[in-house]
Short mmCIF file of C-alpha atoms and ligand atoms in Angstrom, two decimals:
data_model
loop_
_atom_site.label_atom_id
_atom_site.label_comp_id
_atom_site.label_asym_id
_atom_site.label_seq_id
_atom_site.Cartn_x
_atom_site.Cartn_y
_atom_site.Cartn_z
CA UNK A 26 83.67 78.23 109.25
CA UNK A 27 87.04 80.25 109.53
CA UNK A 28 87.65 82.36 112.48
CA UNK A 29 88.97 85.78 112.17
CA UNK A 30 93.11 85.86 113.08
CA UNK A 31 92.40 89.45 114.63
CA UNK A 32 88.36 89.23 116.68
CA UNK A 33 88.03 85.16 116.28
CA UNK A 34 84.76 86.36 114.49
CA UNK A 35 83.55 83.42 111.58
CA UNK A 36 83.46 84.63 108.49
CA UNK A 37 82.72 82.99 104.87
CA UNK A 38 85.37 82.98 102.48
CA UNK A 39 84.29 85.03 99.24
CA UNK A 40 86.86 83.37 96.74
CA UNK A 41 88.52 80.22 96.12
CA UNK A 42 91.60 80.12 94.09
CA UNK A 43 91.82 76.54 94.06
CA UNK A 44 95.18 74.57 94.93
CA UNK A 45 98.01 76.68 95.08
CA UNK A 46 101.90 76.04 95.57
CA UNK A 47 103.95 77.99 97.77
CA UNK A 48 104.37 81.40 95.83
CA UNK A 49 107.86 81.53 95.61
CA UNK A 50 108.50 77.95 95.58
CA UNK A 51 110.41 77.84 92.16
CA UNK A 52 111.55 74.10 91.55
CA UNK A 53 113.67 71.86 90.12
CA UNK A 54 112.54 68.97 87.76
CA UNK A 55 112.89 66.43 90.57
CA UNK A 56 110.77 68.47 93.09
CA UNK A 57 108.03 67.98 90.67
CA UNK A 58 106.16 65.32 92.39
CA UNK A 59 106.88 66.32 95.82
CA UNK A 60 105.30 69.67 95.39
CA UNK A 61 103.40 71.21 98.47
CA UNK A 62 99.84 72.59 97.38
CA UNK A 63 97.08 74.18 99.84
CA UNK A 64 94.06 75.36 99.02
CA UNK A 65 93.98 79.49 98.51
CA UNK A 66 90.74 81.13 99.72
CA UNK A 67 90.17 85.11 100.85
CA UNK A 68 87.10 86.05 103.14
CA UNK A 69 86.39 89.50 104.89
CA UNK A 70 85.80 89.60 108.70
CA UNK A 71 82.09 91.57 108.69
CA UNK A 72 82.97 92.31 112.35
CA UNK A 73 86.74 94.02 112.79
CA UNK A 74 86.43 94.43 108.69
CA UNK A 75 90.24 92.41 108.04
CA UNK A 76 90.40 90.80 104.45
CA UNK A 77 92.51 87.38 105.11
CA UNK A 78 93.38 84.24 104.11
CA UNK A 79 91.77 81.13 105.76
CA UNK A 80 94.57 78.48 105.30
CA UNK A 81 98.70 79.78 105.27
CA UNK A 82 101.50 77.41 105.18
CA UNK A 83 103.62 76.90 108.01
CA UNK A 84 106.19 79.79 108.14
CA UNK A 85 109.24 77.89 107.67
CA UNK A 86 108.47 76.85 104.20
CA UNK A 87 107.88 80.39 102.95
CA UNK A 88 110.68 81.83 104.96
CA UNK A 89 114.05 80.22 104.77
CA UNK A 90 117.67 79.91 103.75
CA UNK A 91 116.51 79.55 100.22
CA UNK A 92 114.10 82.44 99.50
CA UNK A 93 113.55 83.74 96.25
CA UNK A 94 112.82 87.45 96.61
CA UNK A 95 115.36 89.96 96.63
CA UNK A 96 114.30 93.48 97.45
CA UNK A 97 117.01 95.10 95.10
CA UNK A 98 115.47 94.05 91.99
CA UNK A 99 114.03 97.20 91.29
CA UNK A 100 116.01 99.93 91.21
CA UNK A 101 112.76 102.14 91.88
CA UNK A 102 112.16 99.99 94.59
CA UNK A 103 115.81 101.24 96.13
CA UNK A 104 114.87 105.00 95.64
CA UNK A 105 111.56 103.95 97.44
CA UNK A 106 113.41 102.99 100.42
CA UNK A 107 115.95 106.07 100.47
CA UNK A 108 112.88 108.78 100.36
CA UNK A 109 111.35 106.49 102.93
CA UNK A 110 114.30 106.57 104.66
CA UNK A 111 115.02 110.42 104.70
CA UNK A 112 111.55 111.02 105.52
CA UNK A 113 111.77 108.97 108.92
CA UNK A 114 115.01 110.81 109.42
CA UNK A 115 113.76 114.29 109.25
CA UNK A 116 110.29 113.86 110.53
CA UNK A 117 110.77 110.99 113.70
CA UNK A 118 114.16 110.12 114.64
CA UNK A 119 114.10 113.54 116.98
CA UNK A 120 116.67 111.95 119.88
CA UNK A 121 120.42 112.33 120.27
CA UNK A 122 121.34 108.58 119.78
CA UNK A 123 118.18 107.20 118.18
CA UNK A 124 117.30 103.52 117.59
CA UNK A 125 115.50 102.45 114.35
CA UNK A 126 113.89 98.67 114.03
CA UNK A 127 113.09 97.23 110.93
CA UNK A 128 111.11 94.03 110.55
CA UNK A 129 111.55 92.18 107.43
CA UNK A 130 114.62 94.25 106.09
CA UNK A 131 115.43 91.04 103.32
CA UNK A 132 118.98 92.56 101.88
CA UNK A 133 118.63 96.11 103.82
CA UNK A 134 117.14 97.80 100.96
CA UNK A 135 116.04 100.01 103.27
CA UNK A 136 118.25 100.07 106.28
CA UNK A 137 121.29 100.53 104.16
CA UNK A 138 120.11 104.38 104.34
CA UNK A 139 120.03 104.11 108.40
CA UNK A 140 123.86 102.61 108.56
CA UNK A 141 125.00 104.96 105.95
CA UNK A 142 123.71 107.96 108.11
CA UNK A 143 125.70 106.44 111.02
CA UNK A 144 122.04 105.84 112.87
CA UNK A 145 121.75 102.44 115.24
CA UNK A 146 119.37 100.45 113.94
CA UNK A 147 118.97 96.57 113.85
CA UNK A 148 116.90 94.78 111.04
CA UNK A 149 114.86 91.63 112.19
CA UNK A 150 115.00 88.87 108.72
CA UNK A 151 114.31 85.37 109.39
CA UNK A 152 115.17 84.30 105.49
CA UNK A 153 118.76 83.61 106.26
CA UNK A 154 120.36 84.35 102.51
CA UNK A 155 118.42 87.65 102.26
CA UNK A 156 119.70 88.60 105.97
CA UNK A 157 123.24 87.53 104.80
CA UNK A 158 123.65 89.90 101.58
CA UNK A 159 122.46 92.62 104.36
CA UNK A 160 124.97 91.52 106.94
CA UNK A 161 127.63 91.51 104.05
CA UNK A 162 126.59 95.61 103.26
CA UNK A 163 127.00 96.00 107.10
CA UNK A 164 124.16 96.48 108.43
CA UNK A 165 123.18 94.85 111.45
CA UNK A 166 120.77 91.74 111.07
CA UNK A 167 119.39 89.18 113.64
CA UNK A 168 118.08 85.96 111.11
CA UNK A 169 114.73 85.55 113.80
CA UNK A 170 111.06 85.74 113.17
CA UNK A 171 109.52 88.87 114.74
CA UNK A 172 107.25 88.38 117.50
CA UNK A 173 106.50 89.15 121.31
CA UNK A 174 109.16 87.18 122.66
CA UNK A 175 111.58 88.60 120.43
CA UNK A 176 110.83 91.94 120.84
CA UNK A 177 111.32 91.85 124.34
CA UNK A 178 114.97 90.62 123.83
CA UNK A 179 115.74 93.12 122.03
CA UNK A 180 114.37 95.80 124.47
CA UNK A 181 117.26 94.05 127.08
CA UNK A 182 119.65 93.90 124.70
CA UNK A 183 119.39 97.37 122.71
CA UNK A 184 116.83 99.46 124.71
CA UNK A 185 113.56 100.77 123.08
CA UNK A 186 113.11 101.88 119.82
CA UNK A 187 112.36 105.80 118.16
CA UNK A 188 111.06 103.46 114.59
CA UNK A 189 109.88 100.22 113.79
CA UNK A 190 109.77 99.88 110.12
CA UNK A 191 108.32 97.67 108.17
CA UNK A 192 107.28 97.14 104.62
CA UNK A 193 105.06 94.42 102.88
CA UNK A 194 106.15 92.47 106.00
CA UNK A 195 103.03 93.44 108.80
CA UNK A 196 100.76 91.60 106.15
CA UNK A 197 102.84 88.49 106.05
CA UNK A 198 102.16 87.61 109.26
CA UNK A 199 99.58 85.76 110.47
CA UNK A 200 99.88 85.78 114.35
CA UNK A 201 99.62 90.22 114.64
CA UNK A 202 98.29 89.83 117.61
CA UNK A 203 101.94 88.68 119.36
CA UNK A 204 103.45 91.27 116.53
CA UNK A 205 101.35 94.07 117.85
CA UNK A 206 102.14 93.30 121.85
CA UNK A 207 105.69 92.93 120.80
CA UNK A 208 105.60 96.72 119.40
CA UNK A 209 104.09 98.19 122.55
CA UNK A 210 107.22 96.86 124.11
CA UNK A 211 109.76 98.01 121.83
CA UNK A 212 108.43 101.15 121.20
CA UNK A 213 109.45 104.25 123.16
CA UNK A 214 106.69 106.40 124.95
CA UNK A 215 107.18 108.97 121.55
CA UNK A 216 108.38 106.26 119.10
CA UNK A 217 106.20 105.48 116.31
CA UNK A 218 105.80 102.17 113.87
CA UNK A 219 105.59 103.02 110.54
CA UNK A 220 104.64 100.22 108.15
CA UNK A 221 103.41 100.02 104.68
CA UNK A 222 101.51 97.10 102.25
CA UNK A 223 99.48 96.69 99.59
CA UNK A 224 96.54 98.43 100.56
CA UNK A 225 92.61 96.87 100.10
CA UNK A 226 91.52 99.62 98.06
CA UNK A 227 93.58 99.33 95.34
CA UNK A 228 93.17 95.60 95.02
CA UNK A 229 89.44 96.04 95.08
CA UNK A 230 89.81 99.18 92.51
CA UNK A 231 92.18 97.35 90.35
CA UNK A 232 91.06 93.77 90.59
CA UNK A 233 94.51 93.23 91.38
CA UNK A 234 94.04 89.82 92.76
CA UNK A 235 97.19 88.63 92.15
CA UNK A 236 98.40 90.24 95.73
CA UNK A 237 96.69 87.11 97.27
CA UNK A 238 98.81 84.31 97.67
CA UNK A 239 100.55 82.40 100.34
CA UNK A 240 102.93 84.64 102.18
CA UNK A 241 100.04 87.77 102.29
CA UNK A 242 97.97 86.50 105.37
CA UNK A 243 96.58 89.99 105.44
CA UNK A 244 95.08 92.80 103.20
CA UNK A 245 94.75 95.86 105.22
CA UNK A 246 92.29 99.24 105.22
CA UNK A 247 92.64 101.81 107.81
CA UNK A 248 89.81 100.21 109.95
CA UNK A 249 91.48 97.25 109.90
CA UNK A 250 94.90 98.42 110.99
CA UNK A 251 93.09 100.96 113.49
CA UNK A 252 90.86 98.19 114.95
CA UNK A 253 93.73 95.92 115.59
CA UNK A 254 96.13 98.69 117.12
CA UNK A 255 93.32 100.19 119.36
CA UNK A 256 93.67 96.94 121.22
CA UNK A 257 97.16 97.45 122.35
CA UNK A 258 96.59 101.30 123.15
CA UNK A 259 98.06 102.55 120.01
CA UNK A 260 96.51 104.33 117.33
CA UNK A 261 97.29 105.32 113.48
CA UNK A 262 97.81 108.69 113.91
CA UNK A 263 98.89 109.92 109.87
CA UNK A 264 98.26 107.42 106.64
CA UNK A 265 100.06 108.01 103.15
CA UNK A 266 98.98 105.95 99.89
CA UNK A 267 102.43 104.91 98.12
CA UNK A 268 102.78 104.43 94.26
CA UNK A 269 104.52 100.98 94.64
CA UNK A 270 103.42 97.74 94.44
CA UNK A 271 100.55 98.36 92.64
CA UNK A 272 98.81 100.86 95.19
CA UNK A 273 99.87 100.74 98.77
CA UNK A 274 99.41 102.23 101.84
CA UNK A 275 101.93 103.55 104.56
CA UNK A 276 100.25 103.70 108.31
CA UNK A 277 101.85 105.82 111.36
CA UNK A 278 100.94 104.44 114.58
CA UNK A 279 102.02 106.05 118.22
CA UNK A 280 101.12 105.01 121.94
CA UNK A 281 97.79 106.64 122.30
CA UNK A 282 96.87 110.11 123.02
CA UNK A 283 101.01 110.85 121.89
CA UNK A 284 100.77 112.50 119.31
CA UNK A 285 98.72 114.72 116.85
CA UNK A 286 95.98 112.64 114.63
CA UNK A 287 96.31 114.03 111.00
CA UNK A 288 93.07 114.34 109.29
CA UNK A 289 94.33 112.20 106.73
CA UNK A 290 93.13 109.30 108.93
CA UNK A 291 89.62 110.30 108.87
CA UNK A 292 89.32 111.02 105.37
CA UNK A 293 90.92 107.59 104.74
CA UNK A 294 88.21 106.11 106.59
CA UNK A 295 85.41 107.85 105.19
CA UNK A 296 86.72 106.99 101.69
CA UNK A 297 86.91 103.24 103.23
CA UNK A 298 83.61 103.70 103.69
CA UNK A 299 82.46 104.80 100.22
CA UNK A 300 84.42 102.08 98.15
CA UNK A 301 82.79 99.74 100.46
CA UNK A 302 86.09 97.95 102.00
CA UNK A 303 83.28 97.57 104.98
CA UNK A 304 80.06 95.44 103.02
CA UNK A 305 80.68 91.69 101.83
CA UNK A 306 78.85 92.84 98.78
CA UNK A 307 81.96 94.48 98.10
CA UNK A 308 84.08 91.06 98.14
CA UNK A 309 81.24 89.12 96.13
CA UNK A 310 81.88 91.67 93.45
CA UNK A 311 86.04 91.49 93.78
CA UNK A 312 84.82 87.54 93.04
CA UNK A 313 83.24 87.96 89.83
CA UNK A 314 85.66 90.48 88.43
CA UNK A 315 88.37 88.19 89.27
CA UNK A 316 86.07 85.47 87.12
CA UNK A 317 86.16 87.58 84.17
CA UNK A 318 89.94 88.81 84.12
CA UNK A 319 90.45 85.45 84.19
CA UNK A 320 88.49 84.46 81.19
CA UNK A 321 89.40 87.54 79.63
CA UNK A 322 93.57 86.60 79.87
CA UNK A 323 92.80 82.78 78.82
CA UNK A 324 90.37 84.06 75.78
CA UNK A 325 93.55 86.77 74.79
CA UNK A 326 96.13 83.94 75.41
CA UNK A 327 94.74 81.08 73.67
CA UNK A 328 93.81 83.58 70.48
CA UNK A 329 97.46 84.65 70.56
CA UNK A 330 98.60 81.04 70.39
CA UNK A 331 95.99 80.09 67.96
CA UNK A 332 97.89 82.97 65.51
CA UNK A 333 101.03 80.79 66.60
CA UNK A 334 102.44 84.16 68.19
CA UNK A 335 105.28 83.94 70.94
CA UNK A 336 104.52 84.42 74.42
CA UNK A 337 106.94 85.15 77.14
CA UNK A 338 106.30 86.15 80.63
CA UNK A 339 108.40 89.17 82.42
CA UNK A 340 109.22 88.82 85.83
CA UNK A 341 108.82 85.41 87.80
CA UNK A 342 107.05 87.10 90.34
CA UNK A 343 105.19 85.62 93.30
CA UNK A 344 101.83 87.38 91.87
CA UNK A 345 102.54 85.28 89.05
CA UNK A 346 102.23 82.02 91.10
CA UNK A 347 98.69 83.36 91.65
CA UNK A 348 97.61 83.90 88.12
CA UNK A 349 98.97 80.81 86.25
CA UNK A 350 97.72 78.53 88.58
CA UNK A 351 94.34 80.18 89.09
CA UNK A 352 93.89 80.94 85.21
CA UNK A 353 95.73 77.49 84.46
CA UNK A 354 98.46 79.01 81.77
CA UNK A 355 101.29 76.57 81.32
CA UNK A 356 104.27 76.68 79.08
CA UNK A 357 102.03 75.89 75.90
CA UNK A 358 100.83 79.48 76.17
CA UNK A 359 103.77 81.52 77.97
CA UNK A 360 106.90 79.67 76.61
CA UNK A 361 108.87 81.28 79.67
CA UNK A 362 109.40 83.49 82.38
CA UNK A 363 111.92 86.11 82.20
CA UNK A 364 113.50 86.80 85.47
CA UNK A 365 116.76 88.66 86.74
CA UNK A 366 116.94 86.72 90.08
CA UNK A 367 119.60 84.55 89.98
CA UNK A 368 118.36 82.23 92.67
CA UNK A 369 114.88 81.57 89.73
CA UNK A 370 117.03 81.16 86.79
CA UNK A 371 116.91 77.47 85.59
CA UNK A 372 114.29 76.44 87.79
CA UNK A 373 110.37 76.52 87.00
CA UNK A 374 107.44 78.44 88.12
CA UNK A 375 105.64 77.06 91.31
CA UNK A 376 102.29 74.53 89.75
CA UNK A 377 102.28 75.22 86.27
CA UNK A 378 106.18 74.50 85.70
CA UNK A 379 106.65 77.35 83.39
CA UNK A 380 110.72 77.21 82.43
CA UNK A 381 112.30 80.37 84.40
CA UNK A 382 115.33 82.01 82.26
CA UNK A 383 117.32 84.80 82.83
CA UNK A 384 116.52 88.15 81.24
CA UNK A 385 119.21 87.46 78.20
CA UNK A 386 116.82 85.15 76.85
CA UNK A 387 114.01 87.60 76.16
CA UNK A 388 116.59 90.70 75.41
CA UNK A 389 118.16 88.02 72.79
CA UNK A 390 115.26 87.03 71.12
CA UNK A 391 112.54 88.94 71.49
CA UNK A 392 108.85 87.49 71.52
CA UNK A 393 105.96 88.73 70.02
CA UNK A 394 104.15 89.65 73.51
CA UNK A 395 105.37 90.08 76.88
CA UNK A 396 102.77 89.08 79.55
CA UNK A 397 103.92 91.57 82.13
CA UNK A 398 104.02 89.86 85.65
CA UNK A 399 105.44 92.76 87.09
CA UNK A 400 102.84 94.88 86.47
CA UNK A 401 103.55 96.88 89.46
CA UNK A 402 107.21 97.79 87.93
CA UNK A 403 105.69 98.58 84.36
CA UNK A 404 107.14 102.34 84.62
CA UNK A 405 110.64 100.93 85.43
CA UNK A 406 109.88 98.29 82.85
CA UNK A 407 108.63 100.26 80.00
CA UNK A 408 111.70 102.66 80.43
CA UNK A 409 114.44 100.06 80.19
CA UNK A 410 112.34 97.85 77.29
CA UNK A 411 111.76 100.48 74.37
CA UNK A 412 113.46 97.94 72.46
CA UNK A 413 111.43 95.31 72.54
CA UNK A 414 108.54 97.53 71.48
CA UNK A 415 110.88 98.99 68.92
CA UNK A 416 110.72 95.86 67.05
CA UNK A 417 107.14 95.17 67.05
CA UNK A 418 106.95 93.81 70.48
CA UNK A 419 103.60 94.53 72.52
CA UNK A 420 102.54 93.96 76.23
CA UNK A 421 99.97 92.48 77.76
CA UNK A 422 98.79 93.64 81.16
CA UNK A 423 95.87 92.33 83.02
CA UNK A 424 95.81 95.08 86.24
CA UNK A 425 93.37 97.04 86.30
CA UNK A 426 92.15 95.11 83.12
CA UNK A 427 93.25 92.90 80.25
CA UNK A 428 94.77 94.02 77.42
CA UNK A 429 97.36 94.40 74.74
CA UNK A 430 99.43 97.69 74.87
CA UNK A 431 99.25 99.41 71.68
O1 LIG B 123 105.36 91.35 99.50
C1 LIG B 123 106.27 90.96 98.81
C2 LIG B 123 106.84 91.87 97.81
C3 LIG B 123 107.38 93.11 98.40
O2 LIG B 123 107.87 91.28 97.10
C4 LIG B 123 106.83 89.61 98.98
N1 LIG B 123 105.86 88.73 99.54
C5 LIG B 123 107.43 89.00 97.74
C6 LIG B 123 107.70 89.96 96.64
O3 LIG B 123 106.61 89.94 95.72
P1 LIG B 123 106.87 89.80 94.14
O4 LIG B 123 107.73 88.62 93.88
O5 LIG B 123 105.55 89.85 93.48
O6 LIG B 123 107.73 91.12 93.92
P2 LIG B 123 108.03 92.07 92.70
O7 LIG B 123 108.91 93.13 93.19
O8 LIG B 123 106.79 92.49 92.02
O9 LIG B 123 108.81 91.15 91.64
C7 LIG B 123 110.14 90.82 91.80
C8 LIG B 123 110.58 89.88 90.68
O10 LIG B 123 110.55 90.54 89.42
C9 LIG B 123 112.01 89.44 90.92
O11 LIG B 123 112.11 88.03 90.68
C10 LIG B 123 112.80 90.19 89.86
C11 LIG B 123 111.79 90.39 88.78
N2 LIG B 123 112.09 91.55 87.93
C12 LIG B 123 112.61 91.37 86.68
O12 LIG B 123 112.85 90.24 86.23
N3 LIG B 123 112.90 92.49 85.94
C13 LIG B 123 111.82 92.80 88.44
C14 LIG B 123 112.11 93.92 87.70
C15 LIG B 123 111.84 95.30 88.22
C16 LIG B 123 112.68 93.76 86.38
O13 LIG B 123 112.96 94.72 85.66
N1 LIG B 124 110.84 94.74 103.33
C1 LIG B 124 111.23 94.14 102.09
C2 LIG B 124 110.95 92.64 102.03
C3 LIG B 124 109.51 92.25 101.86
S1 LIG B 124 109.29 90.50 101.58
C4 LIG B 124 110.61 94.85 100.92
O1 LIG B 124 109.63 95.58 101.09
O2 LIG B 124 111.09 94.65 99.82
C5 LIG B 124 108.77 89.97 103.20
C6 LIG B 124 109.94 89.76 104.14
O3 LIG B 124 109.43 89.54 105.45
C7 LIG B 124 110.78 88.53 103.79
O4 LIG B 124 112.12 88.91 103.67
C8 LIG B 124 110.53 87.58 104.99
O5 LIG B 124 111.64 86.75 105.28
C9 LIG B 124 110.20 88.56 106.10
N2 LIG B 124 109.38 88.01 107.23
C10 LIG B 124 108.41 87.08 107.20
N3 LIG B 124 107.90 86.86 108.44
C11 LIG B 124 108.57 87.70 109.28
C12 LIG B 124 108.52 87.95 110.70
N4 LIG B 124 107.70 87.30 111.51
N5 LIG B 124 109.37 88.88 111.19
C13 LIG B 124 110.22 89.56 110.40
N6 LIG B 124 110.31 89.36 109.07
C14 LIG B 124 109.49 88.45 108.51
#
């Protein structure tokens, strides 16, 4: 049986997903038959309550020179970041010359706001192209892997830290515990470590099991994150549910006994408690709605294709990785993925070898549906795509259930 990554509790895994490629693996024709594959299962820790996966490839072939995601694809994405930004100005950077962290700052969506303000800060991205487009913006990058170690080199090099930021980074990876000890180090006496990530609730709400894939070790409540931090005297003193990425959640956490616990944190956990993010009951029932939106998406599909209707897919996400090889859709269903990340164009989709083409493709020629991938954009999406519907064109969306946008 699995052990826990956070109590070393064993736990049963409550879904498999079957073998999976790395999410944002996209490939060339001749990678084909050297593809990587491990096997994708979830299971919830009964004792500290932390929904994880059981099996993670090693870092280095998720994180590297070559990795697909860019964090300035989405322009709401960038506004994200600035109100995020101002707010950590405003509210927690109280000290003459402060010192912000960020861990995981891929181009410096976020810490482009820091370096504009004239504020020190340092971002921490081990995915050396990402970390370069930041270091071209000037804003000062070290290409490393968070951890303990790390942390304490940069508490010689820089002094301690007013923020850490981070954001859908914390639940990437799997050894927290080092993480965690590394952040008592860096963090000043007053300093806090504000992090956000797709929270549990909404993927139990919304069935929104495409969150779980390779790089997301972690799917975090506030137990969870308070259980873990309590160990390293620190606590989660103020939580904030965020509208992005599909329903997230943004957790404060200061030394203990620093500052003022907002009764946010409280009510978060009693609302835990209700939606059942603490019962394996809870999980078993994630399982079998995950069973159904998958037969519900193949029965839509293959009627669509029956009717000889054109598919396309919109946005090569690394969600999508989950659903296509979970639900099996290759390119007889979705003829291709429409994707504005250079680094995707040309290649395929990790598994099912769906053809990846840049956005001009699907602008030029519309399909009949768009299977929308980046569900968690659809506002920016819709805005920008009231052509395609103009001319007959209708979505399909599968989170928080299947079906065809009328
Ligand atoms: O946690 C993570 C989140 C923050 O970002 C990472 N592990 C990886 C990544 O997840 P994702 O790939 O599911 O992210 P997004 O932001 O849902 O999707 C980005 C992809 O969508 C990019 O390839 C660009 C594409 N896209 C597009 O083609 N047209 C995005 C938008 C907004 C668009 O209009
Ligand atoms: N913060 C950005 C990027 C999220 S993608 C955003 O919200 O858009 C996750 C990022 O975490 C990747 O850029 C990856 O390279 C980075 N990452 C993975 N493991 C890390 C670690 N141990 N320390 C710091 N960054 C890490």
């Amino acid at each position: 049986m699995p052990q826990c990554l956070i109590c070393q509790a064993q736990f049963e895994p409550f879904i498999s997903f079957g073998k999976m490629p790395i999410a944002n693996g996209f490939l060339s024709a001749d990678q084909f038959t050297d593809e990587y594959f491990f096997e994708l299962k979830a299971g919830f820790c009964q004792n500290c309550n932390m929904v994880q996966l059981t099996e993670q490839p090693d870092r280095e072939m998720m994180f590297h020179q070559d990795y697909a995601f860019f964090s300035s694809t989405s322009t709401r994405m960038g506004i994200h970041f600035r109100q995020f930004a101002e707010l950590v100005i405003k509210d927690y950077l109280k000290s003459s010359d402060p010192f912000v962290v960020e861990l995981g700052s891929n181009d410096g969506i976020m810490l482009q706001n820091f370096a504009g303000a004239g504020i020190r800060h340092l971002g921490i991205e081990p995915s050396a192209n990402v970390a370069q487009v930041a270091i071209e913006k000037g804003i000062a990058t070290i290409c490393e892997f968070f951890d303990e170690a790390l942390a304490k080199r940069i508490v010689q090099e820089h002094g301690q830290a007013d923020a850490i930021l981070a954001a859908n980074v914390m639940c990437h990876i799997p050894y927290l515990h080092s993480v965690a000890a590394g952040i008592r180090a860096l963090l000043k006496p007053d300093g806090v470590l504000i992090f956000e990530d797709p929270y549990l609730g909404d993927i139990v709400e919304k069935t929104s099991y495409d969150q779980i894939y390779d790089e997301h070790a972690f799917y975090f409540s506030a137990a969870s994150i308070s259980y873990l931090f309590q160990q390293y005297g620190m606590e989660v003193i103020d939580v904030m549910p965020q509208n992005v990425h599909g329903g997230s959640m943004r957790y404060v956490i200061a030394h203990k006994a620093k500052k003022r616990i907002s009764p946010a944190v409280a009510a978060q956990r009693s609302k835990e408690k209700q939606l059942g993010l603490d019962r394996r009951q809870t999980f078993e029932q994630l399982r079998r709605n995950i069973e159904s939106c998958r037969r519900e998406l193949m029965e839509l599909l293959t009627r669509l294709r029956e009717h000889r209707k054109r598919i396309v897919g919109y946005a090569a996400t690394s969600k999508s990785t989950t659903v296509t090889n979970y639900c099996e859709i290759t390119a007889d269903l979705v003829e291709f993925i429409s994707d504005t990340t250079p680094i995707k164009q040309g290649k395929y989709s990790p598994g099912t070898h769906i053809p990846v083409r840049p956005y001009h493709e699907f602008a030029d020629n519309f399909p009949d549906y768009a299977l929308l991938f980046g569900w968690n954009h659809a506002k920016e999406i819709f805005a920008k795509e009231q052509e395609f519907t103009k001319a007959g064109g209708k979505w399909i969306v599968y989170v928080p259930k299947v079906k065809v946008l009328e």
